[in-house]
Amino acid sequence: MATYINNNFDLGSDAISEVHAMKFGLVVSTWNKDITDNLCDGAYKTLLKYGAKDANIKKIEVPGSFELIYGCKKMQNREVDVVIAIGCIIKGETDHYNYICESVSNGISQLNIINDVPIVFCVLTDHNIQQSINRSGGKHGNKGVESAVAAIKIASIK
Ligand code: DLZ
């Protein structure tokens, strides 16, 4: 799933022209906070860059990625056009990583099916902290930036 093969993250002019009226919800896990802060910052600055109004960007924090599901559900009810779920799950010594990754991806998928406000998945699922650093403003870019572009695109479809 390497994004350098087919990243598809350029915005068309139609989407850009609608951004100023769009409302965005950022739901940010504070587990591995240095990483998620960088992802959030990348997303936030990208939304502003394409014309989003600061007043139209809401943010809530949740303790860990597992709580992103509930946080996103609440955010879907707060009159936003699209939600970005931001988290960083790093593999440890046990199976916990697998349970959290599976729960979060399934939970957010379910919310996308059940509710009409789309949720973009900006959750790193890494084997070590270096992989997370590389993807939150390091040598592999910032997945928060890519997620903001995806959010604008899916909101413009809506
Ligand atoms: C408990 C836990 C662990 C071990 N690792 C992570 C992680 O790498 N990334 C993350 O976002 N959250 C982690 N958590 C916290 C869980 O997501 C959750 O907050 C707790 O299990 C409480 O429900």
mmCIF file with all atom_site columns, C-alpha atoms and ligand atoms in Angstrom:
data_model
loop_
_atom_site.group_PDB
_atom_site.id
_atom_site.type_symbol
_atom_site.label_atom_id
_atom_site.label_alt_id
_atom_site.label_comp_id
_atom_site.label_asym_id
_atom_site.label_entity_id
_atom_site.label_seq_id
_atom_site.pdbx_PDB_ins_code
_atom_site.Cartn_x
_atom_site.Cartn_y
_atom_site.Cartn_z
_atom_site.occupancy
_atom_site.B_iso_or_equiv
_atom_site.pdbx_formal_charge
_atom_site.auth_seq_id
_atom_site.auth_comp_id
_atom_site.auth_asym_id
_atom_site.auth_atom_id
_atom_site.pdbx_PDB_model_num
ATOM   1   C CA  . MET A 1 1   ? 0.000   0.000  0.000  1.00 0.00 ? 1   MET A CA  1
ATOM   2   C CA  . ALA A 1 2   ? 2.926   2.328  -0.584 1.00 0.00 ? 2   ALA A CA  1
ATOM   3   C CA  . THR A 1 3   ? 1.597   5.761  -1.528 1.00 0.00 ? 3   THR A CA  1
ATOM   4   C CA  . TYR A 1 4   ? 4.555   6.571  -3.784 1.00 0.00 ? 4   TYR A CA  1
ATOM   5   C CA  . ILE A 1 5   ? 3.265   4.037  -6.329 1.00 0.00 ? 5   ILE A CA  1
ATOM   6   C CA  . ASN A 1 6   ? -0.157  5.642  -6.782 1.00 0.00 ? 6   ASN A CA  1
ATOM   7   C CA  . ASN A 1 7   ? -0.857  8.452  -4.399 1.00 0.00 ? 7   ASN A CA  1
ATOM   8   C CA  . ASN A 1 8   ? -3.779  10.131 -6.185 1.00 0.00 ? 8   ASN A CA  1
ATOM   9   C CA  . PHE A 1 9   ? -3.616  13.070 -3.812 1.00 0.00 ? 9   PHE A CA  1
ATOM   10  C CA  . ASP A 1 10  ? -3.904  16.033 -6.144 1.00 0.00 ? 10  ASP A CA  1
ATOM   11  C CA  . LEU A 1 11  ? -7.050  18.093 -5.770 1.00 0.00 ? 11  LEU A CA  1
ATOM   12  C CA  . GLY A 1 12  ? -9.165  19.044 -8.771 1.00 0.00 ? 12  GLY A CA  1
ATOM   13  C CA  . SER A 1 13  ? -10.394 22.621 -9.200 1.00 0.00 ? 13  SER A CA  1
ATOM   14  C CA  . ASP A 1 14  ? -14.044 21.635 -8.594 1.00 0.00 ? 14  ASP A CA  1
ATOM   15  C CA  . ALA A 1 15  ? -13.276 20.341 -5.108 1.00 0.00 ? 15  ALA A CA  1
ATOM   16  C CA  . ILE A 1 16  ? -11.140 23.365 -4.254 1.00 0.00 ? 16  ILE A CA  1
ATOM   17  C CA  . SER A 1 17  ? -13.910 25.809 -5.173 1.00 0.00 ? 17  SER A CA  1
ATOM   18  C CA  . GLU A 1 18  ? -16.219 24.208 -2.590 1.00 0.00 ? 18  GLU A CA  1
ATOM   19  C CA  . VAL A 1 19  ? -13.799 23.994 0.347  1.00 0.00 ? 19  VAL A CA  1
ATOM   20  C CA  . HIS A 1 20  ? -14.591 27.399 1.883  1.00 0.00 ? 20  HIS A CA  1
ATOM   21  C CA  . ALA A 1 21  ? -18.129 26.223 2.713  1.00 0.00 ? 21  ALA A CA  1
ATOM   22  C CA  . MET A 1 22  ? -17.171 22.766 4.020  1.00 0.00 ? 22  MET A CA  1
ATOM   23  C CA  . LYS A 1 23  ? -17.192 21.840 7.703  1.00 0.00 ? 23  LYS A CA  1
ATOM   24  C CA  . PHE A 1 24  ? -14.526 19.475 8.995  1.00 0.00 ? 24  PHE A CA  1
ATOM   25  C CA  . GLY A 1 25  ? -14.237 17.431 12.193 1.00 0.00 ? 25  GLY A CA  1
ATOM   26  C CA  . LEU A 1 26  ? -10.833 16.282 13.428 1.00 0.00 ? 26  LEU A CA  1
ATOM   27  C CA  . VAL A 1 27  ? -10.878 13.475 16.002 1.00 0.00 ? 27  VAL A CA  1
ATOM   28  C CA  . VAL A 1 28  ? -7.403  13.018 17.430 1.00 0.00 ? 28  VAL A CA  1
ATOM   29  C CA  . SER A 1 29  ? -6.082  10.224 19.638 1.00 0.00 ? 29  SER A CA  1
ATOM   30  C CA  . THR A 1 30  ? -3.563  11.470 22.216 1.00 0.00 ? 30  THR A CA  1
ATOM   31  C CA  . TRP A 1 31  ? -1.781  8.107  22.504 1.00 0.00 ? 31  TRP A CA  1
ATOM   32  C CA  . ASN A 1 32  ? 1.638   8.654  20.840 1.00 0.00 ? 32  ASN A CA  1
ATOM   33  C CA  . LYS A 1 33  ? 0.768   12.329 21.004 1.00 0.00 ? 33  LYS A CA  1
ATOM   34  C CA  . ASP A 1 34  ? 3.926   13.702 19.360 1.00 0.00 ? 34  ASP A CA  1
ATOM   35  C CA  . ILE A 1 35  ? 3.021   11.727 16.251 1.00 0.00 ? 35  ILE A CA  1
ATOM   36  C CA  . THR A 1 36  ? -0.703  12.472 16.254 1.00 0.00 ? 36  THR A CA  1
ATOM   37  C CA  . ASP A 1 37  ? -0.036  16.176 16.856 1.00 0.00 ? 37  ASP A CA  1
ATOM   38  C CA  . ASN A 1 38  ? 2.098   16.223 13.696 1.00 0.00 ? 38  ASN A CA  1
ATOM   39  C CA  . LEU A 1 39  ? -0.588  14.370 11.730 1.00 0.00 ? 39  LEU A CA  1
ATOM   40  C CA  . CYS A 1 40  ? -3.236  16.790 12.997 1.00 0.00 ? 40  CYS A CA  1
ATOM   41  C CA  . ASP A 1 41  ? -1.070  19.783 12.192 1.00 0.00 ? 41  ASP A CA  1
ATOM   42  C CA  . GLY A 1 42  ? -0.515  18.479 8.644  1.00 0.00 ? 42  GLY A CA  1
ATOM   43  C CA  . ALA A 1 43  ? -4.239  17.951 8.151  1.00 0.00 ? 43  ALA A CA  1
ATOM   44  C CA  . TYR A 1 44  ? -5.216  21.304 9.651  1.00 0.00 ? 44  TYR A CA  1
ATOM   45  C CA  . LYS A 1 45  ? -2.709  23.323 7.610  1.00 0.00 ? 45  LYS A CA  1
ATOM   46  C CA  . THR A 1 46  ? -3.701  21.506 4.419  1.00 0.00 ? 46  THR A CA  1
ATOM   47  C CA  . LEU A 1 47  ? -7.389  22.272 4.961  1.00 0.00 ? 47  LEU A CA  1
ATOM   48  C CA  . LEU A 1 48  ? -6.538  25.953 5.454  1.00 0.00 ? 48  LEU A CA  1
ATOM   49  C CA  . LYS A 1 49  ? -4.246  25.911 2.414  1.00 0.00 ? 49  LYS A CA  1
ATOM   50  C CA  . TYR A 1 50  ? -7.122  24.801 0.194  1.00 0.00 ? 50  TYR A CA  1
ATOM   51  C CA  . GLY A 1 51  ? -9.502  27.429 1.554  1.00 0.00 ? 51  GLY A CA  1
ATOM   52  C CA  . ALA A 1 52  ? -11.186 25.954 4.618  1.00 0.00 ? 52  ALA A CA  1
ATOM   53  C CA  . LYS A 1 53  ? -12.230 28.487 7.252  1.00 0.00 ? 53  LYS A CA  1
ATOM   54  C CA  . ASP A 1 54  ? -10.702 28.064 10.693 1.00 0.00 ? 54  ASP A CA  1
ATOM   55  C CA  . ALA A 1 55  ? -14.168 28.471 12.225 1.00 0.00 ? 55  ALA A CA  1
ATOM   56  C CA  . ASN A 1 56  ? -15.337 25.478 10.170 1.00 0.00 ? 56  ASN A CA  1
ATOM   57  C CA  . ILE A 1 57  ? -12.747 23.098 11.619 1.00 0.00 ? 57  ILE A CA  1
ATOM   58  C CA  . LYS A 1 58  ? -13.782 21.381 14.871 1.00 0.00 ? 58  LYS A CA  1
ATOM   59  C CA  . LYS A 1 59  ? -11.410 19.233 16.879 1.00 0.00 ? 59  LYS A CA  1
ATOM   60  C CA  . ILE A 1 60  ? -11.871 16.782 19.709 1.00 0.00 ? 60  ILE A CA  1
ATOM   61  C CA  . GLU A 1 61  ? -9.290  14.611 21.441 1.00 0.00 ? 61  GLU A CA  1
ATOM   62  C CA  . VAL A 1 62  ? -9.750  11.045 22.637 1.00 0.00 ? 62  VAL A CA  1
ATOM   63  C CA  . PRO A 1 63  ? -7.395  9.020  24.897 1.00 0.00 ? 63  PRO A CA  1
ATOM   64  C CA  . GLY A 1 64  ? -6.358  6.290  22.441 1.00 0.00 ? 64  GLY A CA  1
ATOM   65  C CA  . SER A 1 65  ? -7.100  4.992  18.973 1.00 0.00 ? 65  SER A CA  1
ATOM   66  C CA  . PHE A 1 66  ? -9.693  2.572  20.300 1.00 0.00 ? 66  PHE A CA  1
ATOM   67  C CA  . GLU A 1 67  ? -11.750 5.607  21.377 1.00 0.00 ? 67  GLU A CA  1
ATOM   68  C CA  . LEU A 1 68  ? -11.604 7.086  17.871 1.00 0.00 ? 68  LEU A CA  1
ATOM   69  C CA  . ILE A 1 69  ? -14.701 5.057  17.043 1.00 0.00 ? 69  ILE A CA  1
ATOM   70  C CA  . TYR A 1 70  ? -16.828 6.716  19.707 1.00 0.00 ? 70  TYR A CA  1
ATOM   71  C CA  . GLY A 1 71  ? -15.244 10.127 19.100 1.00 0.00 ? 71  GLY A CA  1
ATOM   72  C CA  . CYS A 1 72  ? -15.999 9.908  15.375 1.00 0.00 ? 72  CYS A CA  1
ATOM   73  C CA  . LYS A 1 73  ? -19.576 8.852  16.074 1.00 0.00 ? 73  LYS A CA  1
ATOM   74  C CA  . LYS A 1 74  ? -20.064 11.936 18.239 1.00 0.00 ? 74  LYS A CA  1
ATOM   75  C CA  . MET A 1 75  ? -18.377 14.151 15.650 1.00 0.00 ? 75  MET A CA  1
ATOM   76  C CA  . GLN A 1 76  ? -20.670 12.832 12.898 1.00 0.00 ? 76  GLN A CA  1
ATOM   77  C CA  . ASN A 1 77  ? -23.541 14.354 14.889 1.00 0.00 ? 77  ASN A CA  1
ATOM   78  C CA  . ARG A 1 78  ? -21.953 17.811 15.084 1.00 0.00 ? 78  ARG A CA  1
ATOM   79  C CA  . GLU A 1 79  ? -22.977 19.156 11.684 1.00 0.00 ? 79  GLU A CA  1
ATOM   80  C CA  . VAL A 1 80  ? -19.755 18.495 9.821  1.00 0.00 ? 80  VAL A CA  1
ATOM   81  C CA  . ASP A 1 81  ? -19.391 17.373 6.197  1.00 0.00 ? 81  ASP A CA  1
ATOM   82  C CA  . VAL A 1 82  ? -16.520 14.992 6.832  1.00 0.00 ? 82  VAL A CA  1
ATOM   83  C CA  . VAL A 1 83  ? -14.524 13.627 9.760  1.00 0.00 ? 83  VAL A CA  1
ATOM   84  C CA  . ILE A 1 84  ? -10.820 12.790 9.870  1.00 0.00 ? 84  ILE A CA  1
ATOM   85  C CA  . ALA A 1 85  ? -9.860  10.105 12.420 1.00 0.00 ? 85  ALA A CA  1
ATOM   86  C CA  . ILE A 1 86  ? -6.243  10.604 13.505 1.00 0.00 ? 86  ILE A CA  1
ATOM   87  C CA  . GLY A 1 87  ? -4.309  8.024  15.493 1.00 0.00 ? 87  GLY A CA  1
ATOM   88  C CA  . CYS A 1 88  ? -1.035  6.154  15.778 1.00 0.00 ? 88  CYS A CA  1
ATOM   89  C CA  . ILE A 1 89  ? -0.928  2.495  16.790 1.00 0.00 ? 89  ILE A CA  1
ATOM   90  C CA  . ILE A 1 90  ? 2.533   1.029  17.302 1.00 0.00 ? 90  ILE A CA  1
ATOM   91  C CA  . LYS A 1 91  ? 3.171   -2.686 17.662 1.00 0.00 ? 91  LYS A CA  1
ATOM   92  C CA  . GLY A 1 92  ? 4.306   -3.889 21.064 1.00 0.00 ? 92  GLY A CA  1
ATOM   93  C CA  . GLU A 1 93  ? 5.276   -7.301 22.431 1.00 0.00 ? 93  GLU A CA  1
ATOM   94  C CA  . THR A 1 94  ? 1.762   -8.719 22.615 1.00 0.00 ? 94  THR A CA  1
ATOM   95  C CA  . ASP A 1 95  ? -1.280  -9.160 20.385 1.00 0.00 ? 95  ASP A CA  1
ATOM   96  C CA  . HIS A 1 96  ? -2.838  -5.950 21.661 1.00 0.00 ? 96  HIS A CA  1
ATOM   97  C CA  . TYR A 1 97  ? -1.805  -4.096 18.487 1.00 0.00 ? 97  TYR A CA  1
ATOM   98  C CA  . ASN A 1 98  ? -3.797  -6.510 16.326 1.00 0.00 ? 98  ASN A CA  1
ATOM   99  C CA  . TYR A 1 99  ? -6.955  -6.088 18.392 1.00 0.00 ? 99  TYR A CA  1
ATOM   100 C CA  . ILE A 1 100 ? -6.747  -2.300 18.386 1.00 0.00 ? 100 ILE A CA  1
ATOM   101 C CA  . CYS A 1 101 ? -5.962  -2.087 14.653 1.00 0.00 ? 101 CYS A CA  1
ATOM   102 C CA  . GLU A 1 102 ? -8.798  -4.413 13.746 1.00 0.00 ? 102 GLU A CA  1
ATOM   103 C CA  . SER A 1 103 ? -11.306 -2.768 16.091 1.00 0.00 ? 103 SER A CA  1
ATOM   104 C CA  . VAL A 1 104 ? -10.533 0.736  14.914 1.00 0.00 ? 104 VAL A CA  1
ATOM   105 C CA  . SER A 1 105 ? -10.612 -0.056 11.199 1.00 0.00 ? 105 SER A CA  1
ATOM   106 C CA  . ASN A 1 106 ? -13.787 -2.126 11.566 1.00 0.00 ? 106 ASN A CA  1
ATOM   107 C CA  . GLY A 1 107 ? -15.455 0.443  13.822 1.00 0.00 ? 107 GLY A CA  1
ATOM   108 C CA  . ILE A 1 108 ? -14.755 3.324  11.498 1.00 0.00 ? 108 ILE A CA  1
ATOM   109 C CA  . SER A 1 109 ? -15.818 1.268  8.490  1.00 0.00 ? 109 SER A CA  1
ATOM   110 C CA  . GLN A 1 110 ? -19.118 0.527  10.238 1.00 0.00 ? 110 GLN A CA  1
ATOM   111 C CA  . LEU A 1 111 ? -19.698 4.215  10.952 1.00 0.00 ? 111 LEU A CA  1
ATOM   112 C CA  . ASN A 1 112 ? -19.071 4.974  7.289  1.00 0.00 ? 112 ASN A CA  1
ATOM   113 C CA  . ILE A 1 113 ? -21.735 2.437  6.347  1.00 0.00 ? 113 ILE A CA  1
ATOM   114 C CA  . ILE A 1 114 ? -24.322 3.366  8.966  1.00 0.00 ? 114 ILE A CA  1
ATOM   115 C CA  . ASN A 1 115 ? -24.069 7.157  8.997  1.00 0.00 ? 115 ASN A CA  1
ATOM   116 C CA  . ASP A 1 116 ? -24.075 9.686  6.172  1.00 0.00 ? 116 ASP A CA  1
ATOM   117 C CA  . VAL A 1 117 ? -21.034 11.730 7.204  1.00 0.00 ? 117 VAL A CA  1
ATOM   118 C CA  . PRO A 1 118 ? -17.858 10.155 5.776  1.00 0.00 ? 118 PRO A CA  1
ATOM   119 C CA  . ILE A 1 119 ? -14.843 9.419  7.959  1.00 0.00 ? 119 ILE A CA  1
ATOM   120 C CA  . VAL A 1 120 ? -11.330 9.456  6.533  1.00 0.00 ? 120 VAL A CA  1
ATOM   121 C CA  . PHE A 1 121 ? -8.849  7.006  8.063  1.00 0.00 ? 121 PHE A CA  1
ATOM   122 C CA  . CYS A 1 122 ? -5.663  8.749  9.198  1.00 0.00 ? 122 CYS A CA  1
ATOM   123 C CA  . VAL A 1 123 ? -4.497  6.058  11.612 1.00 0.00 ? 123 VAL A CA  1
ATOM   124 C CA  . LEU A 1 124 ? -0.898  4.888  11.392 1.00 0.00 ? 124 LEU A CA  1
ATOM   125 C CA  . THR A 1 125 ? -0.475  1.173  12.093 1.00 0.00 ? 125 THR A CA  1
ATOM   126 C CA  . ASP A 1 126 ? 3.272   0.843  12.458 1.00 0.00 ? 126 ASP A CA  1
ATOM   127 C CA  . HIS A 1 127 ? 5.770   -1.744 13.632 1.00 0.00 ? 127 HIS A CA  1
ATOM   128 C CA  . ASN A 1 128 ? 7.962   0.804  15.401 1.00 0.00 ? 128 ASN A CA  1
ATOM   129 C CA  . ILE A 1 129 ? 8.213   4.494  16.271 1.00 0.00 ? 129 ILE A CA  1
ATOM   130 C CA  . GLN A 1 130 ? 10.595  5.208  13.379 1.00 0.00 ? 130 GLN A CA  1
ATOM   131 C CA  . GLN A 1 131 ? 7.932   4.171  10.862 1.00 0.00 ? 131 GLN A CA  1
ATOM   132 C CA  . SER A 1 132 ? 5.537   6.581  12.560 1.00 0.00 ? 132 SER A CA  1
ATOM   133 C CA  . ILE A 1 133 ? 8.066   9.426  12.517 1.00 0.00 ? 133 ILE A CA  1
ATOM   134 C CA  . ASN A 1 134 ? 8.691   8.777  8.818  1.00 0.00 ? 134 ASN A CA  1
ATOM   135 C CA  . ARG A 1 135 ? 4.967   9.129  8.068  1.00 0.00 ? 135 ARG A CA  1
ATOM   136 C CA  . SER A 1 136 ? 4.091   12.109 10.242 1.00 0.00 ? 136 SER A CA  1
ATOM   137 C CA  . GLY A 1 137 ? 6.284   14.738 8.619  1.00 0.00 ? 137 GLY A CA  1
ATOM   138 C CA  . GLY A 1 138 ? 9.398   12.645 7.944  1.00 0.00 ? 138 GLY A CA  1
ATOM   139 C CA  . LYS A 1 139 ? 10.867  11.020 4.868  1.00 0.00 ? 139 LYS A CA  1
ATOM   140 C CA  . HIS A 1 140 ? 7.578   9.416  3.808  1.00 0.00 ? 140 HIS A CA  1
ATOM   141 C CA  . GLY A 1 141 ? 5.623   12.648 4.083  1.00 0.00 ? 141 GLY A CA  1
ATOM   142 C CA  . ASN A 1 142 ? 2.732   13.400 6.388  1.00 0.00 ? 142 ASN A CA  1
ATOM   143 C CA  . LYS A 1 143 ? -0.353  11.190 6.236  1.00 0.00 ? 143 LYS A CA  1
ATOM   144 C CA  . GLY A 1 144 ? -2.319  14.031 7.816  1.00 0.00 ? 144 GLY A CA  1
ATOM   145 C CA  . VAL A 1 145 ? -1.779  16.071 4.644  1.00 0.00 ? 145 VAL A CA  1
ATOM   146 C CA  . GLU A 1 146 ? -2.955  13.197 2.457  1.00 0.00 ? 146 GLU A CA  1
ATOM   147 C CA  . SER A 1 147 ? -5.976  12.624 4.685  1.00 0.00 ? 147 SER A CA  1
ATOM   148 C CA  . ALA A 1 148 ? -7.024  16.266 4.450  1.00 0.00 ? 148 ALA A CA  1
ATOM   149 C CA  . VAL A 1 149 ? -6.969  16.021 0.653  1.00 0.00 ? 149 VAL A CA  1
ATOM   150 C CA  . ALA A 1 150 ? -8.980  12.792 0.807  1.00 0.00 ? 150 ALA A CA  1
ATOM   151 C CA  . ALA A 1 151 ? -11.456 14.509 3.167  1.00 0.00 ? 151 ALA A CA  1
ATOM   152 C CA  . ILE A 1 152 ? -11.992 17.403 0.765  1.00 0.00 ? 152 ILE A CA  1
ATOM   153 C CA  . LYS A 1 153 ? -12.491 14.990 -2.115 1.00 0.00 ? 153 LYS A CA  1
ATOM   154 C CA  . ILE A 1 154 ? -15.035 12.790 -0.342 1.00 0.00 ? 154 ILE A CA  1
ATOM   155 C CA  . ALA A 1 155 ? -16.888 15.818 1.060  1.00 0.00 ? 155 ALA A CA  1
ATOM   156 C CA  . SER A 1 156 ? -17.206 17.261 -2.434 1.00 0.00 ? 156 SER A CA  1
ATOM   157 C CA  . ILE A 1 157 ? -18.757 13.993 -3.647 1.00 0.00 ? 157 ILE A CA  1
ATOM   158 C CA  . LYS A 1 158 ? -21.246 14.177 -0.821 1.00 0.00 ? 158 LYS A CA  1
HETATM 159 C C1  . DLZ B 2 .   ? -3.388  0.478  25.382 1.00 0.00 ? 1   DLZ B C1  1
HETATM 160 C C2  . DLZ B 2 .   ? -2.820  1.020  24.102 1.00 0.00 ? 1   DLZ B C2  1
HETATM 161 C C3  . DLZ B 2 .   ? -1.600  0.503  23.610 1.00 0.00 ? 1   DLZ B C3  1
HETATM 162 C C4  . DLZ B 2 .   ? -0.832  -0.567 24.291 1.00 0.00 ? 1   DLZ B C4  1
HETATM 163 N N1  . DLZ B 2 .   ? -1.070  0.995  22.499 1.00 0.00 ? 1   DLZ B N1  1
HETATM 164 C C5  . DLZ B 2 .   ? -1.715  1.986  21.822 1.00 0.00 ? 1   DLZ B C5  1
HETATM 165 C C6  . DLZ B 2 .   ? -1.166  2.516  20.629 1.00 0.00 ? 1   DLZ B C6  1
HETATM 166 O O1  . DLZ B 2 .   ? -0.097  2.158  20.166 1.00 0.00 ? 1   DLZ B O1  1
HETATM 167 N N2  . DLZ B 2 .   ? -1.875  3.489  20.015 1.00 0.00 ? 1   DLZ B N2  1
HETATM 168 C C7  . DLZ B 2 .   ? -3.066  3.963  20.477 1.00 0.00 ? 1   DLZ B C7  1
HETATM 169 O O2  . DLZ B 2 .   ? -3.655  4.846  19.850 1.00 0.00 ? 1   DLZ B O2  1
HETATM 170 N N3  . DLZ B 2 .   ? -3.603  3.466  21.609 1.00 0.00 ? 1   DLZ B N3  1
HETATM 171 C C8  . DLZ B 2 .   ? -2.958  2.512  22.294 1.00 0.00 ? 1   DLZ B C8  1
HETATM 172 N N4  . DLZ B 2 .   ? -3.481  2.017  23.441 1.00 0.00 ? 1   DLZ B N4  1
HETATM 173 C C9  . DLZ B 2 .   ? -4.700  2.652  23.996 1.00 0.00 ? 1   DLZ B C9  1
HETATM 174 C C10 . DLZ B 2 .   ? -6.006  2.112  23.425 1.00 0.00 ? 1   DLZ B C10 1
HETATM 175 O O3  . DLZ B 2 .   ? -6.255  2.647  22.142 1.00 0.00 ? 1   DLZ B O3  1
HETATM 176 C C11 . DLZ B 2 .   ? -7.178  2.550  24.350 1.00 0.00 ? 1   DLZ B C11 1
HETATM 177 O O4  . DLZ B 2 .   ? -7.112  3.932  24.569 1.00 0.00 ? 1   DLZ B O4  1
HETATM 178 C C12 . DLZ B 2 .   ? -7.149  1.839  25.700 1.00 0.00 ? 1   DLZ B C12 1
HETATM 179 O O5  . DLZ B 2 .   ? -7.127  0.439  25.530 1.00 0.00 ? 1   DLZ B O5  1
HETATM 180 C C13 . DLZ B 2 .   ? -8.389  2.229  26.551 1.00 0.00 ? 1   DLZ B C13 1
HETATM 181 O O6  . DLZ B 2 .   ? -9.593  1.811  25.918 1.00 0.00 ? 1   DLZ B O6  1
#
